[in-house]
Amino acid sequence: MKKLVLPLSLMVPVLVFSQTKKKDTMKTTDIEEVVFQKKVAGSTKDITNVKISAKDAKNVASISGGIEGIIKTLPSVNSNTELSSQYMVRGGNYDENLIYINDIEIYRPFLIRNSQQEGLSMINPDMVSTVNFSAGGFEARYGDKMSSALNIYYREPQKFELSGEGSLMGGRLTAGFASGKKDEDGNKKFTALFSGRYRNMNLILNTLKEDTDFNPVYMDFQTYMNYHITPKLSLSFIGYYSKNDYEMIPRERSVDFGSLQRPLNLTVFYNGKEDDKYKNMMGTVSANYKPSDKWKFTLDAFSYQNREREYYSIGSSYILQTFDPVTGDPITSYDAGGQIEHARNDLFVRTYGTQFRARFSPNVNTDFEVGFKYEKENLKDLTNEWKLIDSAGYSMPRPMDDPRIGDYSDLELAYRIAGNNHIEPTRMSAYAQYSQKFFWGASKVFINAGARVSNWSFNKETIFSPRVQFAIKPDWDSDMLFKLSGGIYYQSPFYKEIKDLDGNFNSNIKSQRSIQAILANDYEFYMYDRPFKLTTEAYYKKMNNLIPYYMDNVRIRYSGQNNATGYAYGIDTRLYGEFVPGVDSWLSASYARVYENIDGRGDIPRPTDQRFRFAMFYQDYMPQFPKMKVNLTLTYAMGLPTGAPVFTDPYSYQKTLPAYKRVDLGLSYAFIEPKEKKSAYGFWGNFEELTLGVQVFNAFNIRNTVANQWISDSATNMAYPVPVRLTGRFFNVKLEFKIK
């Protein structure tokens, strides 16, 4: 990588600021030398971004693993299940987050309804070089979602490398190589990364304390190849294939809940099984042409295909009773019944298209950027899903005034969703944005202004989204940066939003809209002679054309109607720095509220109403044994609203789940580290790294609740919320290596 030393007068404000060191005794400020490095592919100037170390993301102790595991420790991000790589941002739901790999938008599986089914995230931490995350107010070059943007860039290896990991949960193997001489920009002629991963969550799912046979098998393969034809022209390819098979055979389940005064127990006996399959493929070819330092052109051709099958037929019989708190003997039986859940859901999604981007930088302080994207979509959806509930011999639901009214021959399903849909719409979008860096007196200023326009042929809607970011760094002794960003952000509908509760696609659905304003401050300082950064952000969102939804576990089922408005507000803070010399850690805290008003009936919390949340990511090592390292993630989040059962009135269900509390711990010992001289290791000298680690998931064995199962009582027509528990304590052992 080339380095260019520039005079201070040419320092780029906002994006590259020199650190300052204050000497209290002399009351002077020393400014370090300003060093600019050449930009990596896809580098961003978005002031709303949080930069995350790929190494930290790889080391974090998390069941979901990787990039998403560490993103969940940020103040604006919430998740109430460790089995999922999905997350909610500032009152938004799982579907409101943009995810990019090398500026190509990627999709998650659509039919996933249980966090146990998710498997591996598409993002492979072994292949990541740069992680940028924005919790809102992002630039116009990002697409049409209301909450956040995660932009990942994969790396190019500079020589042969081989790395891998084996653990009780599975393993991975990554190989990279480079050939040819370096060009003037330091790039090898041809580089390639190949990575395969395998995971089986059976051991972890056994901590759920259910008599259930699980067989979840997840695997994927990815490749990233680059061919530098000339220093100005290069081609790259990203390929991805994943296969998730989830088989579950439930047998028996017993759940204790209620209160000390009224302890309840639900015992369920099952028959049947669930067999789900998910296959995803993606391929992207990109051409990058940079005729000069002022111009850069990128042309991408991409294709994504997703096939999902959700098949289950599960019958169950249950008894709901209370016990004597002293003797433990059953004293009252509230209800006895059963239910049958059945689904034969098939989904085929294919998207392909092209996008073109151009950037013109007349000088180091100015950027113009434009882009255009064309996308063809093919959606085939076949849904046949129903649920029959029997309570004490009565088919539910029954008449509200007296559920015993009706003939015994009556058969009424709790719900049935049936649809046969096939659409082939096109989606087009374009954006333009302008960035300028300049001095305002002695203060450094950055501004970005842009807009994007999108059209979807299915609902014949065109949306216009203006966005702006502004930052100023005053010429103060304190190292302060103030930021203001916002605009109009849309949630462009796709498969899940257009599907109503009957299973049909609604062509009259419109994009949900959010008007956002974010005010932020970054304060960099030294404490105990080590650098720290305190970030504080306050935000407000005004939303309309909202589509109400029901949330159960990680499935979101939309009503298919734009009949709600809402608003969200909150404040986030994060203290980042070297709590231990040489390694980064942080503390995050946030307070957030989000409300909706359905059909003008009044404000109620949305299913993602977060309220207070605290998280910590901490790294340490033993001074006497620096090869012994530890990392810890801690989360406390107030419980989300329980959510209404599907097809019920959400205004009738306004209680909250218990708070989510969790501590995950990772311990590791590095037998071989990259900077060591390995001549004395013999065969082991071929290893760049060799580490043995122990992970303790849910160290305090706290039984968190991800959702409620609703049990109805025919005698009183009451619905009892029975908690669906998450995983218990689990010990994982892993061995990691790298050969270069």
PDB file of C-alpha atoms in Angstrom, residues 69-283:
ATOM      1  CA  GLY A  69     -22.766 -10.877  16.419  1.00  0.00           C
ATOM      2  CA  ILE A  70     -20.689  -7.778  17.049  1.00  0.00           C
ATOM      3  CA  ILE A  71     -23.197  -5.398  15.434  1.00  0.00           C
ATOM      4  CA  LYS A  72     -25.683  -6.435  18.123  1.00  0.00           C
ATOM      5  CA  THR A  73     -23.410  -4.789  20.716  1.00  0.00           C
ATOM      6  CA  LEU A  74     -23.937  -1.335  19.152  1.00  0.00           C
ATOM      7  CA  PRO A  75     -26.354   0.978  20.999  1.00  0.00           C
ATOM      8  CA  SER A  76     -28.894   1.380  18.210  1.00  0.00           C
ATOM      9  CA  VAL A  77     -29.203  -2.351  17.484  1.00  0.00           C
ATOM     10  CA  ASN A  78     -31.506  -4.800  19.240  1.00  0.00           C
ATOM     11  CA  SER A  79     -32.118  -8.545  19.056  1.00  0.00           C
ATOM     12  CA  ASN A  80     -34.012 -10.782  21.440  1.00  0.00           C
ATOM     13  CA  THR A  81     -32.602 -14.102  20.253  1.00  0.00           C
ATOM     14  CA  GLU A  82     -29.038 -15.368  20.129  1.00  0.00           C
ATOM     15  CA  LEU A  83     -29.885 -18.001  17.497  1.00  0.00           C
ATOM     16  CA  SER A  84     -30.583 -15.382  14.837  1.00  0.00           C
ATOM     17  CA  SER A  85     -28.191 -13.245  12.822  1.00  0.00           C
ATOM     18  CA  GLN A  86     -31.022 -10.769  12.222  1.00  0.00           C
ATOM     19  CA  TYR A  87     -31.348  -7.530  14.159  1.00  0.00           C
ATOM     20  CA  MET A  88     -33.665  -4.571  14.699  1.00  0.00           C
ATOM     21  CA  VAL A  89     -32.466  -0.963  14.512  1.00  0.00           C
ATOM     22  CA  ARG A  90     -34.096   2.030  16.195  1.00  0.00           C
ATOM     23  CA  GLY A  91     -37.589   0.598  16.336  1.00  0.00           C
ATOM     24  CA  GLY A  92     -37.486  -1.009  12.916  1.00  0.00           C
ATOM     25  CA  ASN A  93     -38.012  -4.706  12.297  1.00  0.00           C
ATOM     26  CA  TYR A  94     -35.816  -7.398  10.732  1.00  0.00           C
ATOM     27  CA  ASP A  95     -36.914  -6.497   7.188  1.00  0.00           C
ATOM     28  CA  GLU A  96     -35.902  -2.835   7.355  1.00  0.00           C
ATOM     29  CA  ASN A  97     -32.118  -3.278   7.077  1.00  0.00           C
ATOM     30  CA  LEU A  98     -30.008  -3.001   3.938  1.00  0.00           C
ATOM     31  CA  ILE A  99     -27.099  -5.432   3.576  1.00  0.00           C
ATOM     32  CA  TYR A 100     -24.441  -5.091   0.894  1.00  0.00           C
ATOM     33  CA  ILE A 101     -21.396  -7.115  -0.068  1.00  0.00           C
ATOM     34  CA  ASN A 102     -19.099  -5.116  -2.342  1.00  0.00           C
ATOM     35  CA  ASP A 103     -21.964  -2.680  -3.035  1.00  0.00           C
ATOM     36  CA  ILE A 104     -24.326  -5.479  -4.165  1.00  0.00           C
ATOM     37  CA  GLU A 105     -27.520  -5.793  -2.143  1.00  0.00           C
ATOM     38  CA  ILE A 106     -28.126  -9.268  -0.737  1.00  0.00           C
ATOM     39  CA  TYR A 107     -31.273 -10.940   0.558  1.00  0.00           C
ATOM     40  CA  ARG A 108     -32.039 -13.205   3.494  1.00  0.00           C
ATOM     41  CA  PRO A 109     -34.348 -16.242   3.335  1.00  0.00           C
ATOM     42  CA  PHE A 110     -37.998 -15.177   3.437  1.00  0.00           C
ATOM     43  CA  LEU A 111     -39.908 -18.088   4.996  1.00  0.00           C
ATOM     44  CA  ILE A 112     -37.773 -18.351   8.126  1.00  0.00           C
ATOM     45  CA  ARG A 113     -40.171 -18.198  11.073  1.00  0.00           C
ATOM     46  CA  ASN A 114     -38.000 -19.619  13.835  1.00  0.00           C
ATOM     47  CA  SER A 115     -34.479 -18.526  14.757  1.00  0.00           C
ATOM     48  CA  GLN A 116     -33.489 -22.207  14.968  1.00  0.00           C
ATOM     49  CA  GLN A 117     -33.933 -22.473  11.199  1.00  0.00           C
ATOM     50  CA  GLU A 118     -31.587 -19.675  10.157  1.00  0.00           C
ATOM     51  CA  GLY A 119     -28.208 -21.349  10.068  1.00  0.00           C
ATOM     52  CA  LEU A 120     -25.281 -19.374   8.696  1.00  0.00           C
ATOM     53  CA  SER A 121     -25.276 -15.714   7.808  1.00  0.00           C
ATOM     54  CA  MET A 122     -24.245 -15.071   4.222  1.00  0.00           C
ATOM     55  CA  ILE A 123     -21.421 -12.805   5.399  1.00  0.00           C
ATOM     56  CA  ASN A 124     -18.248 -14.864   5.863  1.00  0.00           C
ATOM     57  CA  PRO A 125     -15.973 -13.175   8.464  1.00  0.00           C
ATOM     58  CA  ASP A 126     -12.889 -14.881   7.005  1.00  0.00           C
ATOM     59  CA  MET A 127     -13.328 -12.967   3.758  1.00  0.00           C
ATOM     60  CA  VAL A 128     -14.112  -9.522   5.182  1.00  0.00           C
ATOM     61  CA  SER A 129     -11.748  -6.553   4.981  1.00  0.00           C
ATOM     62  CA  THR A 130     -14.027  -3.590   5.803  1.00  0.00           C
ATOM     63  CA  VAL A 131     -17.264  -3.271   7.762  1.00  0.00           C
ATOM     64  CA  ASN A 132     -19.354  -0.087   7.645  1.00  0.00           C
ATOM     65  CA  PHE A 133     -22.627   0.193   9.541  1.00  0.00           C
ATOM     66  CA  SER A 134     -25.072   3.076   9.546  1.00  0.00           C
ATOM     67  CA  ALA A 135     -28.072   3.098  11.899  1.00  0.00           C
ATOM     68  CA  GLY A 136     -29.928   5.751   9.899  1.00  0.00           C
ATOM     69  CA  GLY A 137     -29.570   8.954   7.932  1.00  0.00           C
ATOM     70  CA  PHE A 138     -27.370   7.220   5.355  1.00  0.00           C
ATOM     71  CA  GLU A 139     -26.446   8.510   1.906  1.00  0.00           C
ATOM     72  CA  ALA A 140     -28.491   8.398  -1.297  1.00  0.00           C
ATOM     73  CA  ARG A 141     -26.298   5.693  -2.824  1.00  0.00           C
ATOM     74  CA  TYR A 142     -27.857   3.191  -0.417  1.00  0.00           C
ATOM     75  CA  GLY A 143     -31.239   1.682  -1.259  1.00  0.00           C
ATOM     76  CA  ASP A 144     -34.774   2.120  -0.016  1.00  0.00           C
ATOM     77  CA  LYS A 145     -35.076   0.792   3.527  1.00  0.00           C
ATOM     78  CA  MET A 146     -36.113   2.704   6.635  1.00  0.00           C
ATOM     79  CA  SER A 147     -33.660   1.584   9.312  1.00  0.00           C
ATOM     80  CA  SER A 148     -30.011   0.755   8.605  1.00  0.00           C
ATOM     81  CA  ALA A 149     -27.335  -0.023   6.038  1.00  0.00           C
ATOM     82  CA  LEU A 150     -24.557  -2.588   6.496  1.00  0.00           C
ATOM     83  CA  ASN A 151     -21.860  -2.469   3.820  1.00  0.00           C
ATOM     84  CA  ILE A 152     -19.257  -5.241   3.719  1.00  0.00           C
ATOM     85  CA  TYR A 153     -16.203  -5.336   1.467  1.00  0.00           C
ATOM     86  CA  TYR A 154     -14.343  -8.563   0.844  1.00  0.00           C
ATOM     87  CA  ARG A 155     -10.556  -8.581   0.792  1.00  0.00           C
ATOM     88  CA  GLU A 156      -7.935  -9.567  -1.755  1.00  0.00           C
ATOM     89  CA  PRO A 157      -5.187 -11.910  -0.482  1.00  0.00           C
ATOM     90  CA  GLN A 158      -1.620 -10.873  -1.304  1.00  0.00           C
ATOM     91  CA  LYS A 159      -0.070 -14.354  -1.136  1.00  0.00           C
ATOM     92  CA  PHE A 160      -1.006 -17.956  -0.490  1.00  0.00           C
ATOM     93  CA  GLU A 161      -2.926 -18.511   2.729  1.00  0.00           C
ATOM     94  CA  LEU A 162      -4.888 -21.319   4.289  1.00  0.00           C
ATOM     95  CA  SER A 163      -6.980 -20.965   7.428  1.00  0.00           C
ATOM     96  CA  GLY A 164      -9.580 -23.013   9.180  1.00  0.00           C
ATOM     97  CA  GLU A 165     -11.546 -23.691  12.314  1.00  0.00           C
ATOM     98  CA  GLY A 166     -13.035 -26.762  13.914  1.00  0.00           C
ATOM     99  CA  SER A 167     -15.459 -26.702  16.845  1.00  0.00           C
ATOM    100  CA  LEU A 168     -18.353 -28.577  18.413  1.00  0.00           C
ATOM    101  CA  MET A 169     -20.694 -26.531  16.199  1.00  0.00           C
ATOM    102  CA  GLY A 170     -18.954 -27.227  12.887  1.00  0.00           C
ATOM    103  CA  GLY A 171     -16.018 -25.884  10.940  1.00  0.00           C
ATOM    104  CA  ARG A 172     -14.741 -23.774   8.100  1.00  0.00           C
ATOM    105  CA  LEU A 173     -11.859 -23.789   5.647  1.00  0.00           C
ATOM    106  CA  THR A 174     -10.635 -20.754   3.688  1.00  0.00           C
ATOM    107  CA  ALA A 175      -7.930 -20.676   1.025  1.00  0.00           C
ATOM    108  CA  GLY A 176      -6.477 -17.691  -0.789  1.00  0.00           C
ATOM    109  CA  PHE A 177      -3.741 -17.100  -3.307  1.00  0.00           C
ATOM    110  CA  ALA A 178      -2.324 -14.372  -5.526  1.00  0.00           C
ATOM    111  CA  SER A 179      -0.257 -14.570  -8.693  1.00  0.00           C
ATOM    112  CA  GLY A 180       1.694 -12.176 -10.827  1.00  0.00           C
ATOM    113  CA  LYS A 181       3.691  -9.097  -9.984  1.00  0.00           C
ATOM    114  CA  LYS A 182       2.229  -6.131  -8.169  1.00  0.00           C
ATOM    115  CA  ASP A 183       1.171  -3.163 -10.262  1.00  0.00           C
ATOM    116  CA  GLU A 184       1.801   0.461  -9.337  1.00  0.00           C
ATOM    117  CA  ASP A 185      -1.183   0.400  -6.966  1.00  0.00           C
ATOM    118  CA  GLY A 186       0.151  -2.645  -5.134  1.00  0.00           C
ATOM    119  CA  ASN A 187      -2.337  -5.141  -6.635  1.00  0.00           C
ATOM    120  CA  LYS A 188      -1.403  -8.637  -7.745  1.00  0.00           C
ATOM    121  CA  LYS A 189      -2.458  -9.673 -11.261  1.00  0.00           C
ATOM    122  CA  PHE A 190      -4.896 -12.348 -10.048  1.00  0.00           C
ATOM    123  CA  THR A 191      -6.238 -13.022  -6.558  1.00  0.00           C
ATOM    124  CA  ALA A 192      -8.790 -15.501  -5.292  1.00  0.00           C
ATOM    125  CA  LEU A 193     -10.469 -16.457  -2.030  1.00  0.00           C
ATOM    126  CA  PHE A 194     -12.407 -19.684  -1.515  1.00  0.00           C
ATOM    127  CA  SER A 195     -14.241 -20.537   1.669  1.00  0.00           C
ATOM    128  CA  GLY A 196     -16.542 -23.331   2.803  1.00  0.00           C
ATOM    129  CA  ARG A 197     -18.436 -23.563   6.099  1.00  0.00           C
ATOM    130  CA  TYR A 198     -20.422 -26.286   7.856  1.00  0.00           C
ATOM    131  CA  ARG A 199     -22.539 -25.987  10.978  1.00  0.00           C
ATOM    132  CA  ASN A 200     -24.756 -28.304  12.983  1.00  0.00           C
ATOM    133  CA  MET A 201     -26.600 -26.695  15.904  1.00  0.00           C
ATOM    134  CA  ASN A 202     -27.904 -29.925  17.409  1.00  0.00           C
ATOM    135  CA  LEU A 203     -25.856 -29.699  20.627  1.00  0.00           C
ATOM    136  CA  ILE A 204     -26.909 -26.103  21.279  1.00  0.00           C
ATOM    137  CA  LEU A 205     -30.582 -26.785  20.571  1.00  0.00           C
ATOM    138  CA  ASN A 206     -30.495 -29.603  23.094  1.00  0.00           C
ATOM    139  CA  THR A 207     -30.088 -26.949  25.816  1.00  0.00           C
ATOM    140  CA  LEU A 208     -33.686 -25.864  25.122  1.00  0.00           C
ATOM    141  CA  LYS A 209     -34.790 -28.567  27.585  1.00  0.00           C
ATOM    142  CA  GLU A 210     -37.338 -30.030  25.204  1.00  0.00           C
ATOM    143  CA  ASP A 211     -37.817 -33.671  24.265  1.00  0.00           C
ATOM    144  CA  THR A 212     -37.215 -32.954  20.591  1.00  0.00           C
ATOM    145  CA  ASP A 213     -35.038 -34.525  17.930  1.00  0.00           C
ATOM    146  CA  PHE A 214     -33.227 -31.765  16.047  1.00  0.00           C
ATOM    147  CA  ASN A 215     -31.198 -32.256  12.893  1.00  0.00           C
ATOM    148  CA  PRO A 216     -30.244 -28.799  11.597  1.00  0.00           C
ATOM    149  CA  VAL A 217     -27.480 -28.903   8.959  1.00  0.00           C
ATOM    150  CA  TYR A 218     -26.189 -25.708   7.343  1.00  0.00           C
ATOM    151  CA  MET A 219     -23.415 -25.375   4.767  1.00  0.00           C
ATOM    152  CA  ASP A 220     -22.225 -22.814   2.271  1.00  0.00           C
ATOM    153  CA  PHE A 221     -19.447 -22.066  -0.204  1.00  0.00           C
ATOM    154  CA  GLN A 222     -18.193 -18.644  -1.325  1.00  0.00           C
ATOM    155  CA  THR A 223     -15.560 -17.346  -3.678  1.00  0.00           C
ATOM    156  CA  TYR A 224     -14.173 -13.902  -4.468  1.00  0.00           C
ATOM    157  CA  MET A 225     -11.840 -13.532  -7.465  1.00  0.00           C
ATOM    158  CA  ASN A 226     -10.133 -10.488  -8.959  1.00  0.00           C
ATOM    159  CA  TYR A 227      -8.250 -10.125 -12.229  1.00  0.00           C
ATOM    160  CA  HIS A 228      -6.362  -6.851 -12.725  1.00  0.00           C
ATOM    161  CA  ILE A 229      -6.130  -6.576 -16.495  1.00  0.00           C
ATOM    162  CA  THR A 230      -4.285  -3.262 -16.272  1.00  0.00           C
ATOM    163  CA  PRO A 231      -3.683  -0.859 -13.377  1.00  0.00           C
ATOM    164  CA  LYS A 232      -6.791   0.970 -14.594  1.00  0.00           C
ATOM    165  CA  LEU A 233      -9.103  -1.942 -15.423  1.00  0.00           C
ATOM    166  CA  SER A 234     -10.071  -4.953 -13.312  1.00  0.00           C
ATOM    167  CA  LEU A 235     -12.716  -7.658 -13.210  1.00  0.00           C
ATOM    168  CA  SER A 236     -14.081  -9.368 -10.113  1.00  0.00           C
ATOM    169  CA  PHE A 237     -16.492 -12.178  -9.335  1.00  0.00           C
ATOM    170  CA  ILE A 238     -18.393 -13.112  -6.169  1.00  0.00           C
ATOM    171  CA  GLY A 239     -20.095 -16.494  -6.032  1.00  0.00           C
ATOM    172  CA  TYR A 240     -22.235 -17.904  -3.244  1.00  0.00           C
ATOM    173  CA  TYR A 241     -24.131 -21.134  -2.612  1.00  0.00           C
ATOM    174  CA  SER A 242     -25.817 -22.180   0.616  1.00  0.00           C
ATOM    175  CA  LYS A 243     -28.001 -25.082   1.694  1.00  0.00           C
ATOM    176  CA  ASN A 244     -29.922 -25.234   4.965  1.00  0.00           C
ATOM    177  CA  ASP A 245     -31.807 -28.360   5.979  1.00  0.00           C
ATOM    178  CA  TYR A 246     -33.851 -28.194   9.148  1.00  0.00           C
ATOM    179  CA  GLU A 247     -35.571 -31.271  10.508  1.00  0.00           C
ATOM    180  CA  MET A 248     -37.418 -31.297  13.825  1.00  0.00           C
ATOM    181  CA  ILE A 249     -39.408 -34.103  15.447  1.00  0.00           C
ATOM    182  CA  PRO A 250     -41.007 -32.831  18.678  1.00  0.00           C
ATOM    183  CA  ARG A 251     -42.084 -35.372  21.294  1.00  0.00           C
ATOM    184  CA  GLU A 252     -42.880 -33.664  24.580  1.00  0.00           C
ATOM    185  CA  ARG A 253     -42.615 -30.248  26.159  1.00  0.00           C
ATOM    186  CA  SER A 254     -43.261 -29.030  29.686  1.00  0.00           C
ATOM    187  CA  VAL A 255     -43.198 -25.339  30.585  1.00  0.00           C
ATOM    188  CA  ASP A 256     -43.600 -23.771  34.033  1.00  0.00           C
ATOM    189  CA  PHE A 257     -44.763 -20.155  34.070  1.00  0.00           C
ATOM    190  CA  GLY A 258     -47.163 -17.860  35.880  1.00  0.00           C
ATOM    191  CA  SER A 259     -46.429 -16.357  39.297  1.00  0.00           C
ATOM    192  CA  LEU A 260     -45.634 -17.540  42.828  1.00  0.00           C
ATOM    193  CA  GLN A 261     -49.260 -17.061  43.821  1.00  0.00           C
ATOM    194  CA  ARG A 262     -50.533 -18.774  40.691  1.00  0.00           C
ATOM    195  CA  PRO A 263     -47.948 -21.164  39.225  1.00  0.00           C
ATOM    196  CA  LEU A 264     -48.994 -22.712  35.917  1.00  0.00           C
ATOM    197  CA  ASN A 265     -47.705 -25.630  33.923  1.00  0.00           C
ATOM    198  CA  LEU A 266     -48.281 -26.537  30.294  1.00  0.00           C
ATOM    199  CA  THR A 267     -47.516 -30.078  29.231  1.00  0.00           C
ATOM    200  CA  VAL A 268     -47.668 -30.859  25.514  1.00  0.00           C
ATOM    201  CA  PHE A 269     -47.355 -34.196  23.695  1.00  0.00           C
ATOM    202  CA  TYR A 270     -46.544 -34.073  19.975  1.00  0.00           C
ATOM    203  CA  ASN A 271     -46.866 -36.205  16.885  1.00  0.00           C
ATOM    204  CA  GLY A 272     -45.496 -35.391  13.452  1.00  0.00           C
ATOM    205  CA  LYS A 273     -42.457 -33.492  12.225  1.00  0.00           C
ATOM    206  CA  GLU A 274     -41.137 -30.444  10.401  1.00  0.00           C
ATOM    207  CA  ASP A 275     -38.860 -30.660   7.366  1.00  0.00           C
ATOM    208  CA  ASP A 276     -37.655 -27.365   5.867  1.00  0.00           C
ATOM    209  CA  LYS A 277     -35.129 -26.761   3.102  1.00  0.00           C
ATOM    210  CA  TYR A 278     -33.554 -23.492   1.974  1.00  0.00           C
ATOM    211  CA  LYS A 279     -31.200 -23.070  -0.996  1.00  0.00           C
ATOM    212  CA  ASN A 280     -29.637 -19.736  -1.966  1.00  0.00           C
ATOM    213  CA  MET A 281     -27.318 -18.834  -4.822  1.00  0.00           C
ATOM    214  CA  MET A 282     -25.770 -15.542  -5.888  1.00  0.00           C
ATOM    215  CA  GLY A 283     -23.300 -14.485  -8.552  1.00  0.00           C
TER     216      GLY A 283
END
